[in-house]
Amino acid sequence: MDWGALHTILGGVNKHSTSIGKIWLTVLFIFRIMILVVAAERVWGDEQDDFICNTLQPGCKNVCYDHFFPISHIRLWALQLIFVSTPALLVAMHVAYRRHEKKRQFRKGDQKCEYKDIEEIRKQRFHIEGSLWWTYTSSIFFRLVFEAVFMYAFYFMYDGFRMPRLMKCSAWPCPNTVDCFVSRPTEKTVFTIFMIAVSSICILLNVAELCYLLTKFFLRRSKKAGNPKHHPNHENKEETKQNEMNELISDSCQNTVIGFSS
Amino acid sequence: MDWGTLQAVLGGVNKHSTSIGKIWLTVLFIFRIMILVVAAERVWGDEQADFVCNTLQPGCRNVCYDHFFPISHIRLWALQLIFVSTPALLVAMHVAYTKHEKKRRFRNGEKIDIEELKNEKIHIQGPLWWTYTSSIFFRIVFEAVFMYVFYYMYDGFQMPRLVKCNAWPCPNTVDCFVSRPTEKTTFTIFMLAVSGICMLLNLAELCYLVIKVCMKESRKTT
């Protein structure tokens, strides 16, 4: 179970996302996860081995490293990426539940057309309306919250986004004050700023998607309010769709049973 | 045979689980196994290399490390995850057996679409209910046992920065310093929290199944 498996799981969600959602997913995988795996992990790979303190006192280096780096940047980014990806699973679960319900409904209906229906149901793309809209919007909201929380945690824990070259440490058992030198501080600063920048781009994409969904929702509502003849009730709309589908199926059923007569 | 293979094996069980069971499986794979592989293994990667003791005595560091870390957290979590995932295989075996029996019966009797039989979702009733419920019970037991073992072995869930060691051949008492104690404490608490969430999900699923059976029984009697 690694980033590849997460990619497989989230790839399925892509089908039911908006265009902005698809762009967000691509940015997440290519500019964040891939950069983390391919580059950042090597940069932070020797973070403790090459953290050197100007002392012979055993244990001083361990204690100073632990004091200045309570949680490594790499682990924080890994946690951030996992938490930020997970709300999309809510949408996947909702879509799977809807598909399951539709399959159950069709199974109760016409028995002969079962196989053909299920294939259609599997390939069917659900539009972001009704309860799915709420699930999708809450998933975007949670994504934003998690991104913001982790960015704040970063800023709070490391007093900004810059990696210092030198740290002065006086934790026991270090004698008096000891100079400790961080490994590759400039490279780490560059990657930290890069990841923060891409994180901000992802936040902007999420905000844009949220605005888009809200705008779509209000436009639809105003259209319904403007045209009261055309089934303002959500349930009637579902029933009409269901009826249309049933008609299509019964027509196709007749064709399959009777055969394609010229 | 690695975590990916386990995922493939358990993915098949997913089809016959309740909704809570599916959520449990997702939490297991994303918040436990994935965190273990992607993050925790790196944190504990240098646990012995960077375990430093304030002594020049050869062998003292080895002995102290062994005394304070009889089984590493990472190995305990790996064992816990394997033991906790395994009861689901009971369900998979039972479902496979039921399907096999049906195929055999239909081959002897009338011909029916084997493809349909393969894709059919078997409902959790009768003997399968007992198998499923016992698998959840075993899951809860394993989770609790491992959580207790952790607590007992490490005197709580916090990783100390300093451990004082006087095992032979260390001269008198020696200060030993653990590598990355804060990060390890953070991940230990995180894994514990997710373990707690998984236990709650299992309890909820158990209650749901028991209530379902009781309701069905009361419907039959009325």
Short mmCIF file of C-alpha atoms in Angstrom, two decimals:
data_model
loop_
_atom_site.label_atom_id
_atom_site.label_comp_id
_atom_site.label_asym_id
_atom_site.label_seq_id
_atom_site.Cartn_x
_atom_site.Cartn_y
_atom_site.Cartn_z
CA MET A 1 0.00 0.00 0.00
CA ASP A 2 1.87 3.08 -1.22
CA TRP A 3 1.33 6.21 -3.28
CA GLY A 4 0.61 4.10 -6.40
CA ALA A 5 -2.30 2.39 -4.66
CA LEU A 6 -3.65 5.79 -3.55
CA HIS A 7 -3.39 6.92 -7.17
CA THR A 8 -5.47 3.90 -8.26
CA ILE A 9 -8.12 4.57 -5.62
CA LEU A 10 -8.41 8.27 -6.43
CA GLY A 11 -8.31 7.72 -10.18
CA GLY A 12 -11.83 6.32 -9.96
CA VAL A 13 -13.07 9.50 -8.29
CA ASN A 14 -11.76 11.53 -11.24
CA LYS A 15 -14.67 10.43 -13.45
CA HIS A 16 -17.24 12.17 -11.28
CA SER A 17 -15.31 15.37 -10.61
CA THR A 18 -15.71 18.76 -12.21
CA SER A 19 -12.99 20.00 -14.59
CA ILE A 20 -11.39 22.00 -11.80
CA GLY A 21 -11.46 18.87 -9.65
CA LYS A 22 -9.59 16.95 -12.34
CA ILE A 23 -6.96 19.68 -12.59
CA TRP A 24 -6.60 19.62 -8.78
CA LEU A 25 -6.08 15.85 -8.81
CA THR A 26 -3.42 16.14 -11.53
CA VAL A 27 -1.59 18.90 -9.63
CA LEU A 28 -1.75 16.78 -6.46
CA PHE A 29 -0.24 13.72 -8.08
CA ILE A 30 2.35 15.30 -10.31
CA PHE A 31 3.50 18.39 -8.43
CA ARG A 32 3.15 17.15 -4.88
CA ILE A 33 3.23 13.38 -4.50
CA MET A 34 5.67 12.79 -7.34
CA ILE A 35 7.99 15.62 -6.21
CA LEU A 36 7.85 14.20 -2.67
CA VAL A 37 8.77 10.68 -3.74
CA VAL A 38 11.26 11.51 -6.47
CA ALA A 39 13.08 14.50 -5.00
CA ALA A 40 12.17 15.64 -1.50
CA GLU A 41 12.72 12.28 0.16
CA ARG A 42 16.33 12.22 -1.10
CA VAL A 43 16.96 15.74 0.16
CA TRP A 44 15.72 14.88 3.64
CA GLY A 45 17.19 11.37 3.51
CA ASP A 46 20.33 12.22 5.49
CA GLU A 47 18.69 14.78 7.79
CA GLN A 48 19.78 13.17 11.04
CA ASP A 49 23.03 11.56 9.87
CA ASP A 50 24.37 14.86 8.61
CA PHE A 51 23.01 16.97 11.46
CA ILE A 52 26.31 17.81 13.14
CA CYS A 53 26.85 19.43 16.53
CA ASN A 54 30.08 21.00 17.73
CA THR A 55 30.52 18.74 20.74
CA LEU A 56 31.85 15.35 21.70
CA GLN A 57 29.13 14.92 24.33
CA PRO A 58 27.24 11.71 23.50
CA GLY A 59 23.52 12.18 23.15
CA CYS A 60 23.71 15.94 22.56
CA LYS A 61 23.15 15.60 18.81
CA ASN A 62 20.11 13.34 19.31
CA VAL A 63 18.53 15.68 21.80
CA CYS A 64 19.18 18.81 19.74
CA TYR A 65 17.85 17.18 16.57
CA ASP A 66 14.72 16.08 18.40
CA HIS A 67 14.29 19.57 19.88
CA PHE A 68 14.51 21.42 16.55
CA PHE A 69 12.71 18.85 14.36
CA PRO A 70 9.80 17.39 16.36
CA ILE A 71 8.22 16.06 13.15
CA SER A 72 10.23 15.99 9.96
CA HIS A 73 8.99 18.01 6.95
CA ILE A 74 8.72 14.84 4.89
CA ARG A 75 6.38 13.17 7.36
CA LEU A 76 4.25 16.30 7.67
CA TRP A 77 3.90 16.44 3.88
CA ALA A 78 3.05 12.74 3.68
CA LEU A 79 0.35 13.18 6.34
CA GLN A 80 -0.91 16.34 4.63
CA LEU A 81 -1.21 14.58 1.27
CA ILE A 82 -3.02 11.59 2.76
CA PHE A 83 -5.47 13.76 4.71
CA VAL A 84 -6.09 16.05 1.73
CA SER A 85 -6.74 13.12 -0.64
CA THR A 86 -9.11 11.28 1.67
CA PRO A 87 -12.27 13.48 1.41
CA ALA A 88 -12.49 12.48 -2.25
CA LEU A 89 -13.27 8.97 -0.98
CA LEU A 90 -16.53 10.30 0.49
CA VAL A 91 -17.57 11.14 -3.06
CA ALA A 92 -16.46 7.71 -4.30
CA MET A 93 -18.47 6.01 -1.54
CA HIS A 94 -21.57 8.07 -2.34
CA VAL A 95 -21.32 7.26 -6.06
CA ALA A 96 -20.83 3.55 -5.27
CA TYR A 97 -23.88 3.64 -2.97
CA ARG A 98 -26.02 5.28 -5.70
CA ARG A 99 -24.88 2.71 -8.26
CA HIS A 100 -25.72 -0.07 -5.82
CA GLU A 101 -29.20 1.38 -5.26
CA LYS A 102 -29.83 1.67 -9.02
CA LYS A 103 -28.66 -1.90 -9.58
CA ARG A 104 -31.02 -3.07 -6.87
CA GLN A 105 -33.93 -1.15 -8.44
CA PHE A 106 -33.28 -2.60 -11.90
CA ARG A 107 -32.94 -6.10 -10.50
CA LYS A 108 -36.40 -5.79 -8.99
CA GLY A 109 -37.72 -4.62 -12.36
CA ASP A 110 -37.37 -6.37 -15.70
CA GLN A 111 -35.34 -9.56 -15.28
CA LYS A 112 -34.40 -10.17 -18.95
CA CYS A 113 -32.63 -6.87 -19.48
CA GLU A 114 -30.51 -7.21 -16.37
CA TYR A 115 -27.12 -7.74 -17.98
CA LYS A 116 -27.46 -4.84 -20.39
CA ASP A 117 -28.63 -2.48 -17.63
CA ILE A 118 -25.82 -3.24 -15.24
CA GLU A 119 -23.20 -2.43 -17.85
CA GLU A 120 -24.95 0.88 -18.50
CA ILE A 121 -25.16 1.59 -14.79
CA ARG A 122 -21.47 0.82 -14.35
CA LYS A 123 -20.45 3.19 -17.12
CA GLN A 124 -22.96 5.86 -16.20
CA ARG A 125 -21.52 9.15 -15.05
CA PHE A 126 -23.40 10.74 -12.18
CA HIS A 127 -23.99 14.45 -12.36
CA ILE A 128 -23.22 16.52 -9.31
CA GLU A 129 -26.77 17.25 -8.20
CA GLY A 130 -28.88 16.72 -5.12
CA SER A 131 -27.30 14.81 -2.26
CA LEU A 132 -24.13 14.18 -4.30
CA TRP A 133 -23.69 17.96 -4.55
CA TRP A 134 -23.66 18.20 -0.75
CA THR A 135 -21.18 15.32 -0.42
CA TYR A 136 -18.91 16.81 -3.08
CA THR A 137 -19.06 20.31 -1.57
CA SER A 138 -18.31 19.02 1.94
CA SER A 139 -15.35 17.04 0.57
CA ILE A 140 -13.93 20.25 -0.96
CA PHE A 141 -14.54 22.07 2.32
CA PHE A 142 -12.66 19.41 4.29
CA ARG A 143 -9.81 19.51 1.79
CA LEU A 144 -9.48 23.26 2.34
CA VAL A 145 -9.57 22.85 6.10
CA PHE A 146 -6.87 20.16 6.09
CA GLU A 147 -4.61 22.16 3.75
CA ALA A 148 -4.92 25.25 5.92
CA VAL A 149 -4.35 23.32 9.15
CA PHE A 150 -1.19 21.68 7.86
CA MET A 151 0.19 24.92 6.44
CA TYR A 152 -0.37 26.56 9.80
CA ALA A 153 1.22 23.60 11.62
CA PHE A 154 4.29 23.97 9.38
CA TYR A 155 4.53 27.69 10.01
CA PHE A 156 4.04 27.27 13.75
CA MET A 157 6.44 24.39 14.19
CA TYR A 158 9.32 25.80 12.17
CA ASP A 159 8.85 29.55 12.79
CA GLY A 160 8.34 30.29 9.12
CA PHE A 161 9.32 28.38 6.00
CA ARG A 162 13.06 28.94 5.99
CA MET A 163 15.54 26.26 7.05
CA PRO A 164 18.34 27.84 9.10
CA ARG A 165 21.96 26.81 8.56
CA LEU A 166 22.91 27.01 12.21
CA MET A 167 20.98 26.25 15.37
CA LYS A 168 22.13 27.00 18.88
CA CYS A 169 21.20 24.25 21.30
CA SER A 170 21.40 24.16 25.09
CA ALA A 171 19.24 21.14 25.95
CA TRP A 172 20.67 18.63 28.45
CA PRO A 173 23.14 16.81 28.11
CA CYS A 174 24.74 19.43 25.86
CA PRO A 175 27.33 21.42 27.80
CA ASN A 176 26.35 25.12 27.86
CA THR A 177 25.37 26.19 24.35
CA VAL A 178 26.33 24.11 21.35
CA ASP A 179 26.33 25.02 17.63
CA CYS A 180 24.49 22.51 15.45
CA PHE A 181 24.55 22.57 11.66
CA VAL A 182 21.69 21.40 9.47
CA SER A 183 22.32 19.31 6.37
CA ARG A 184 21.45 20.96 2.97
CA PRO A 185 19.56 23.99 4.35
CA THR A 186 19.26 25.86 1.04
CA GLU A 187 17.94 22.88 -0.89
CA LYS A 188 15.46 22.20 1.91
CA THR A 189 14.31 25.84 1.89
CA VAL A 190 13.78 25.69 -1.89
CA PHE A 191 11.69 22.53 -1.66
CA THR A 192 9.71 23.85 1.33
CA ILE A 193 8.82 27.00 -0.58
CA PHE A 194 7.93 24.95 -3.67
CA MET A 195 5.61 22.65 -1.70
CA ILE A 196 4.01 25.66 0.02
CA ALA A 197 3.45 27.31 -3.35
CA VAL A 198 1.82 24.21 -4.86
CA SER A 199 -0.24 23.81 -1.69
CA SER A 200 -1.51 27.38 -2.16
CA ILE A 201 -2.33 26.68 -5.81
CA CYS A 202 -4.33 23.65 -4.67
CA ILE A 203 -6.16 25.81 -2.12
CA LEU A 204 -7.01 28.33 -4.87
CA LEU A 205 -8.26 25.53 -7.13
CA ASN A 206 -10.45 24.21 -4.31
CA VAL A 207 -11.84 27.68 -3.60
CA ALA A 208 -12.55 28.16 -7.33
CA GLU A 209 -14.30 24.78 -7.48
CA LEU A 210 -16.38 25.65 -4.42
CA CYS A 211 -17.43 28.97 -6.00
CA TYR A 212 -18.24 27.22 -9.27
CA LEU A 213 -20.46 24.68 -7.51
CA LEU A 214 -22.24 27.35 -5.48
CA THR A 215 -22.81 29.49 -8.57
CA LYS A 216 -24.19 26.47 -10.47
CA PHE A 217 -26.49 25.67 -7.56
CA PHE A 218 -27.90 29.21 -7.33
CA LEU A 219 -28.33 29.50 -11.10
CA ARG A 220 -30.27 26.23 -11.15
CA ARG A 221 -32.44 27.38 -8.27
CA SER A 222 -33.23 30.71 -9.94
CA LYS A 223 -34.10 28.84 -13.17
CA LYS A 224 -36.48 26.59 -11.24
CA ALA A 225 -38.06 29.58 -9.47
CA GLY A 226 -38.46 31.28 -12.85
CA ASN A 227 -40.11 28.18 -14.49
CA PRO A 228 -42.58 26.68 -12.00
CA LYS A 229 -44.23 24.47 -14.72
CA HIS A 230 -41.18 22.26 -15.11
CA HIS A 231 -41.25 20.13 -11.93
CA PRO A 232 -39.63 22.31 -9.26
CA ASN A 233 -39.80 19.34 -6.92
CA HIS A 234 -36.53 17.38 -6.84
CA GLU A 235 -38.31 14.07 -6.31
CA ASN A 236 -40.47 14.52 -9.39
CA LYS A 237 -37.34 15.16 -11.42
CA GLU A 238 -35.87 11.87 -10.23
CA GLU A 239 -39.13 10.08 -11.06
CA THR A 240 -39.23 11.60 -14.54
CA LYS A 241 -35.66 10.45 -15.17
CA GLN A 242 -36.54 7.00 -13.88
CA ASN A 243 -39.58 6.85 -16.16
CA GLU A 244 -37.52 7.91 -19.16
CA MET A 245 -34.94 5.25 -18.41
CA ASN A 246 -37.65 2.61 -17.96
CA GLU A 247 -39.16 3.56 -21.32
CA LEU A 248 -35.79 3.32 -23.03
CA ILE A 249 -35.19 -0.08 -21.46
CA SER A 250 -38.61 -1.46 -22.36
CA ASP A 251 -38.04 -0.30 -25.96
CA SER A 252 -34.62 -1.94 -26.10
CA CYS A 253 -36.11 -5.02 -24.42
CA GLN A 254 -38.66 -5.40 -27.15
CA ASN A 255 -35.88 -5.18 -29.73
CA THR A 256 -33.77 -7.83 -28.00
CA VAL A 257 -36.70 -10.18 -27.48
CA ILE A 258 -38.32 -9.85 -30.87
CA GLY A 259 -35.12 -9.46 -32.76
CA PHE A 260 -34.04 -6.88 -35.24
CA SER A 261 -36.80 -7.12 -37.73
CA SER A 262 -36.28 -5.13 -40.90
CA MET B 1 4.07 -11.17 -0.60
CA ASP B 2 3.75 -7.64 0.74
CA TRP B 3 1.10 -5.12 1.74
CA GLY B 4 -0.06 -4.80 -1.89
CA THR B 5 -0.83 -8.52 -2.02
CA LEU B 6 -2.75 -8.27 1.25
CA GLN B 7 -4.75 -5.45 -0.29
CA ALA B 8 -5.55 -7.63 -3.31
CA VAL B 9 -6.65 -10.49 -1.05
CA LEU B 10 -8.82 -8.35 1.19
CA GLY B 11 -10.27 -6.33 -1.68
CA GLY B 12 -12.35 -9.36 -2.60
CA VAL B 13 -13.81 -9.53 0.91
CA ASN B 14 -14.99 -5.94 0.53
CA LYS B 15 -17.81 -6.99 -1.77
CA HIS B 16 -19.55 -9.04 0.91
CA SER B 17 -19.05 -6.63 3.81
CA THR B 18 -21.54 -4.24 5.34
CA SER B 19 -21.06 -0.49 4.74
CA ILE B 20 -19.32 -0.15 8.10
CA GLY B 21 -17.06 -3.03 7.12
CA LYS B 22 -16.10 -1.21 3.92
CA ILE B 23 -15.31 1.96 5.86
CA TRP B 24 -13.20 -0.09 8.28
CA LEU B 25 -11.25 -1.61 5.42
CA THR B 26 -10.61 1.83 3.88
CA VAL B 27 -9.42 3.23 7.23
CA LEU B 28 -7.17 0.19 7.67
CA PHE B 29 -5.50 0.58 4.30
CA ILE B 30 -5.19 4.34 4.06
CA PHE B 31 -4.66 5.48 7.63
CA ARG B 32 -2.75 2.51 9.01
CA ILE B 33 -0.95 0.46 6.38
CA MET B 34 -0.18 3.41 4.12
CA ILE B 35 1.03 5.59 7.01
CA LEU B 36 3.17 2.68 8.22
CA VAL B 37 4.80 2.13 4.83
CA VAL B 38 5.14 5.74 3.72
CA ALA B 39 6.04 7.51 6.96
CA ALA B 40 6.52 5.42 10.09
CA GLU B 41 9.09 3.03 8.62
CA ARG B 42 11.36 5.99 7.80
CA VAL B 43 11.03 7.40 11.31
CA TRP B 44 12.06 4.10 12.89
CA GLY B 45 14.59 3.36 10.14
CA ASP B 46 17.62 4.55 12.10
CA GLU B 47 16.40 3.49 15.53
CA GLN B 48 19.43 1.41 16.41
CA ALA B 49 22.03 3.28 14.37
CA ASP B 50 21.18 6.53 16.14
CA PHE B 51 20.64 5.06 19.59
CA VAL B 52 23.61 6.69 21.36
CA CYS B 53 24.97 5.82 24.80
CA ASN B 54 27.36 7.95 26.84
CA THR B 55 30.03 5.29 27.18
CA LEU B 56 32.98 3.85 25.29
CA GLN B 57 32.30 0.33 26.62
CA PRO B 58 31.86 -2.05 23.64
CA GLY B 59 28.57 -3.96 23.66
CA CYS B 60 26.88 -1.63 26.14
CA ARG B 61 24.86 0.13 23.47
CA ASN B 62 23.67 -3.14 21.93
CA VAL B 63 22.62 -4.54 25.28
CA CYS B 64 20.81 -1.37 26.32
CA TYR B 65 18.97 -1.12 23.01
CA ASP B 66 17.88 -4.71 23.31
CA HIS B 67 16.77 -4.18 26.91
CA PHE B 68 14.60 -1.15 26.18
CA PHE B 69 13.24 -2.21 22.77
CA PRO B 70 12.51 -5.97 22.93
CA ILE B 71 10.25 -5.69 19.86
CA SER B 72 10.34 -2.54 17.75
CA HIS B 73 7.14 -0.54 17.33
CA ILE B 74 7.22 -1.06 13.59
CA ARG B 75 7.28 -4.83 13.89
CA LEU B 76 4.49 -4.79 16.47
CA TRP B 77 2.33 -2.68 14.14
CA ALA B 78 3.05 -4.93 11.19
CA LEU B 79 2.03 -7.98 13.26
CA GLN B 80 -1.04 -6.17 14.55
CA LEU B 81 -2.16 -5.23 11.04
CA ILE B 82 -1.67 -8.76 9.73
CA PHE B 83 -3.55 -10.36 12.65
CA VAL B 84 -6.35 -7.82 12.44
CA SER B 85 -6.78 -8.30 8.67
CA THR B 86 -6.78 -12.09 8.80
CA PRO B 87 -10.26 -12.82 10.27
CA ALA B 88 -11.74 -11.29 7.11
CA LEU B 89 -10.26 -14.29 5.28
CA LEU B 90 -12.66 -16.55 7.22
CA VAL B 91 -15.50 -14.69 5.54
CA ALA B 92 -13.81 -14.95 2.14
CA MET B 93 -13.37 -18.71 2.60
CA HIS B 94 -17.00 -19.18 3.65
CA VAL B 95 -18.25 -17.19 0.64
CA ALA B 96 -16.00 -19.19 -1.71
CA TYR B 97 -17.30 -22.43 -0.19
CA THR B 98 -20.96 -21.31 -0.57
CA LYS B 99 -20.36 -20.38 -4.21
CA HIS B 100 -18.59 -23.69 -4.85
CA GLU B 101 -21.53 -25.59 -3.35
CA LYS B 102 -24.02 -23.67 -5.49
CA LYS B 103 -21.98 -24.32 -8.64
CA ARG B 104 -21.83 -28.03 -7.81
CA ARG B 105 -25.58 -28.20 -7.16
CA PHE B 106 -26.40 -26.39 -10.40
CA ARG B 107 -24.00 -28.50 -12.44
CA ASN B 108 -25.79 -31.59 -11.15
CA GLY B 109 -29.21 -30.04 -11.72
CA GLU B 110 -30.25 -27.42 -14.23
CA LYS B 111 -27.80 -25.26 -16.13
CA ILE B 112 -27.56 -21.64 -14.98
CA ASP B 113 -25.32 -18.73 -15.89
CA ILE B 114 -22.01 -19.28 -14.08
CA GLU B 115 -21.06 -15.65 -14.75
CA GLU B 116 -24.09 -14.46 -12.77
CA LEU B 117 -23.14 -16.75 -9.90
CA LYS B 118 -19.62 -15.33 -9.83
CA ASN B 119 -20.86 -11.75 -9.61
CA GLU B 120 -23.68 -12.46 -7.17
CA LYS B 121 -23.47 -10.73 -3.82
CA ILE B 122 -24.20 -13.14 -1.00
CA HIS B 123 -26.24 -11.66 1.86
CA ILE B 124 -25.06 -11.93 5.43
CA GLN B 125 -27.58 -14.47 6.74
CA GLY B 126 -27.56 -17.87 8.36
CA PRO B 127 -24.13 -19.54 8.83
CA LEU B 128 -22.41 -16.64 7.01
CA TRP B 129 -23.76 -14.32 9.71
CA TRP B 130 -22.03 -16.42 12.37
CA THR B 131 -18.76 -16.47 10.41
CA TYR B 132 -18.91 -12.72 9.81
CA THR B 133 -19.74 -11.94 13.43
CA SER B 134 -16.95 -14.17 14.77
CA SER B 135 -14.49 -12.50 12.39
CA ILE B 136 -15.44 -9.09 13.81
CA PHE B 137 -15.14 -10.46 17.34
CA PHE B 138 -11.65 -11.80 16.65
CA ARG B 139 -10.66 -8.48 15.07
CA ILE B 140 -11.68 -6.65 18.25
CA VAL B 141 -9.81 -9.14 20.43
CA PHE B 142 -6.60 -8.84 18.39
CA GLU B 143 -6.75 -5.04 18.40
CA ALA B 144 -7.23 -4.96 22.17
CA VAL B 145 -4.47 -7.50 22.81
CA PHE B 146 -1.94 -5.60 20.72
CA MET B 147 -2.86 -2.27 22.28
CA TYR B 148 -2.36 -3.78 25.71
CA VAL B 149 0.96 -5.38 24.68
CA PHE B 150 2.17 -1.96 23.48
CA TYR B 151 1.15 -0.31 26.72
CA TYR B 152 2.73 -3.04 28.84
CA MET B 153 5.98 -3.29 26.90
CA TYR B 154 6.70 0.43 26.67
CA ASP B 155 5.12 1.65 29.94
CA GLY B 156 2.67 3.90 28.18
CA PHE B 157 2.72 5.43 24.72
CA GLN B 158 5.37 8.09 25.11
CA MET B 159 8.87 7.59 23.76
CA PRO B 160 11.39 8.92 26.31
CA ARG B 161 14.33 11.00 25.14
CA LEU B 162 16.68 9.49 27.68
CA VAL B 163 16.85 5.99 29.10
CA LYS B 164 19.18 5.06 31.98
CA CYS B 165 20.77 1.67 31.50
CA ASN B 166 22.82 -0.49 33.89
CA ALA B 167 22.78 -3.87 32.17
CA TRP B 168 26.11 -5.72 31.96
CA PRO B 169 28.63 -4.83 30.40
CA CYS B 170 27.71 -1.15 30.93
CA PRO B 171 29.76 0.37 33.74
CA ASN B 172 27.44 1.56 36.56
CA THR B 173 24.56 3.54 35.06
CA VAL B 174 24.82 4.89 31.55
CA ASP B 175 22.72 7.54 29.80
CA CYS B 176 21.35 6.41 26.46
CA PHE B 177 19.58 8.71 24.06
CA VAL B 178 16.80 7.60 21.73
CA SER B 179 16.66 8.82 18.13
CA ARG B 180 13.72 11.13 17.18
CA PRO B 181 11.62 10.59 20.33
CA THR B 182 9.07 13.36 19.62
CA GLU B 183 8.36 12.17 16.10
CA LYS B 184 8.03 8.60 17.36
CA THR B 185 5.63 9.67 20.12
CA THR B 186 3.52 11.57 17.55
CA PHE B 187 3.25 8.55 15.28
CA THR B 188 2.58 6.18 18.20
CA ILE B 189 -0.31 8.35 19.35
CA PHE B 190 -1.60 8.64 15.76
CA MET B 191 -1.54 4.86 15.22
CA LEU B 192 -3.18 4.35 18.61
CA ALA B 193 -5.94 6.82 17.74
CA VAL B 194 -6.65 5.12 14.41
CA SER B 195 -6.59 1.75 16.16
CA GLY B 196 -9.21 3.10 18.57
CA ILE B 197 -11.34 4.32 15.65
CA CYS B 198 -11.11 0.87 14.03
CA MET B 199 -12.22 -0.77 17.27
CA LEU B 200 -15.22 1.57 17.46
CA LEU B 201 -16.12 0.76 13.85
CA ASN B 202 -15.92 -2.95 14.63
CA LEU B 203 -18.12 -2.53 17.71
CA ALA B 204 -20.64 -0.51 15.68
CA GLU B 205 -20.69 -3.23 13.01
CA LEU B 206 -21.20 -5.92 15.65
CA CYS B 207 -24.11 -4.00 17.19
CA TYR B 208 -25.61 -3.45 13.73
CA LEU B 209 -25.47 -7.16 12.89
CA VAL B 210 -26.91 -8.21 16.25
CA ILE B 211 -29.75 -5.68 15.98
CA LYS B 212 -30.49 -6.84 12.42
CA VAL B 213 -30.83 -10.45 13.57
CA CYS B 214 -32.98 -9.53 16.57
CA MET B 215 -35.30 -7.49 14.35
CA LYS B 216 -35.58 -10.35 11.87
CA GLU B 217 -36.40 -12.77 14.70
CA SER B 218 -39.06 -10.44 16.12
CA ARG B 219 -40.59 -10.09 12.63
CA LYS B 220 -40.76 -13.88 12.28
CA THR B 221 -42.45 -14.33 15.67
CA THR B 222 -45.07 -11.55 14.96
#
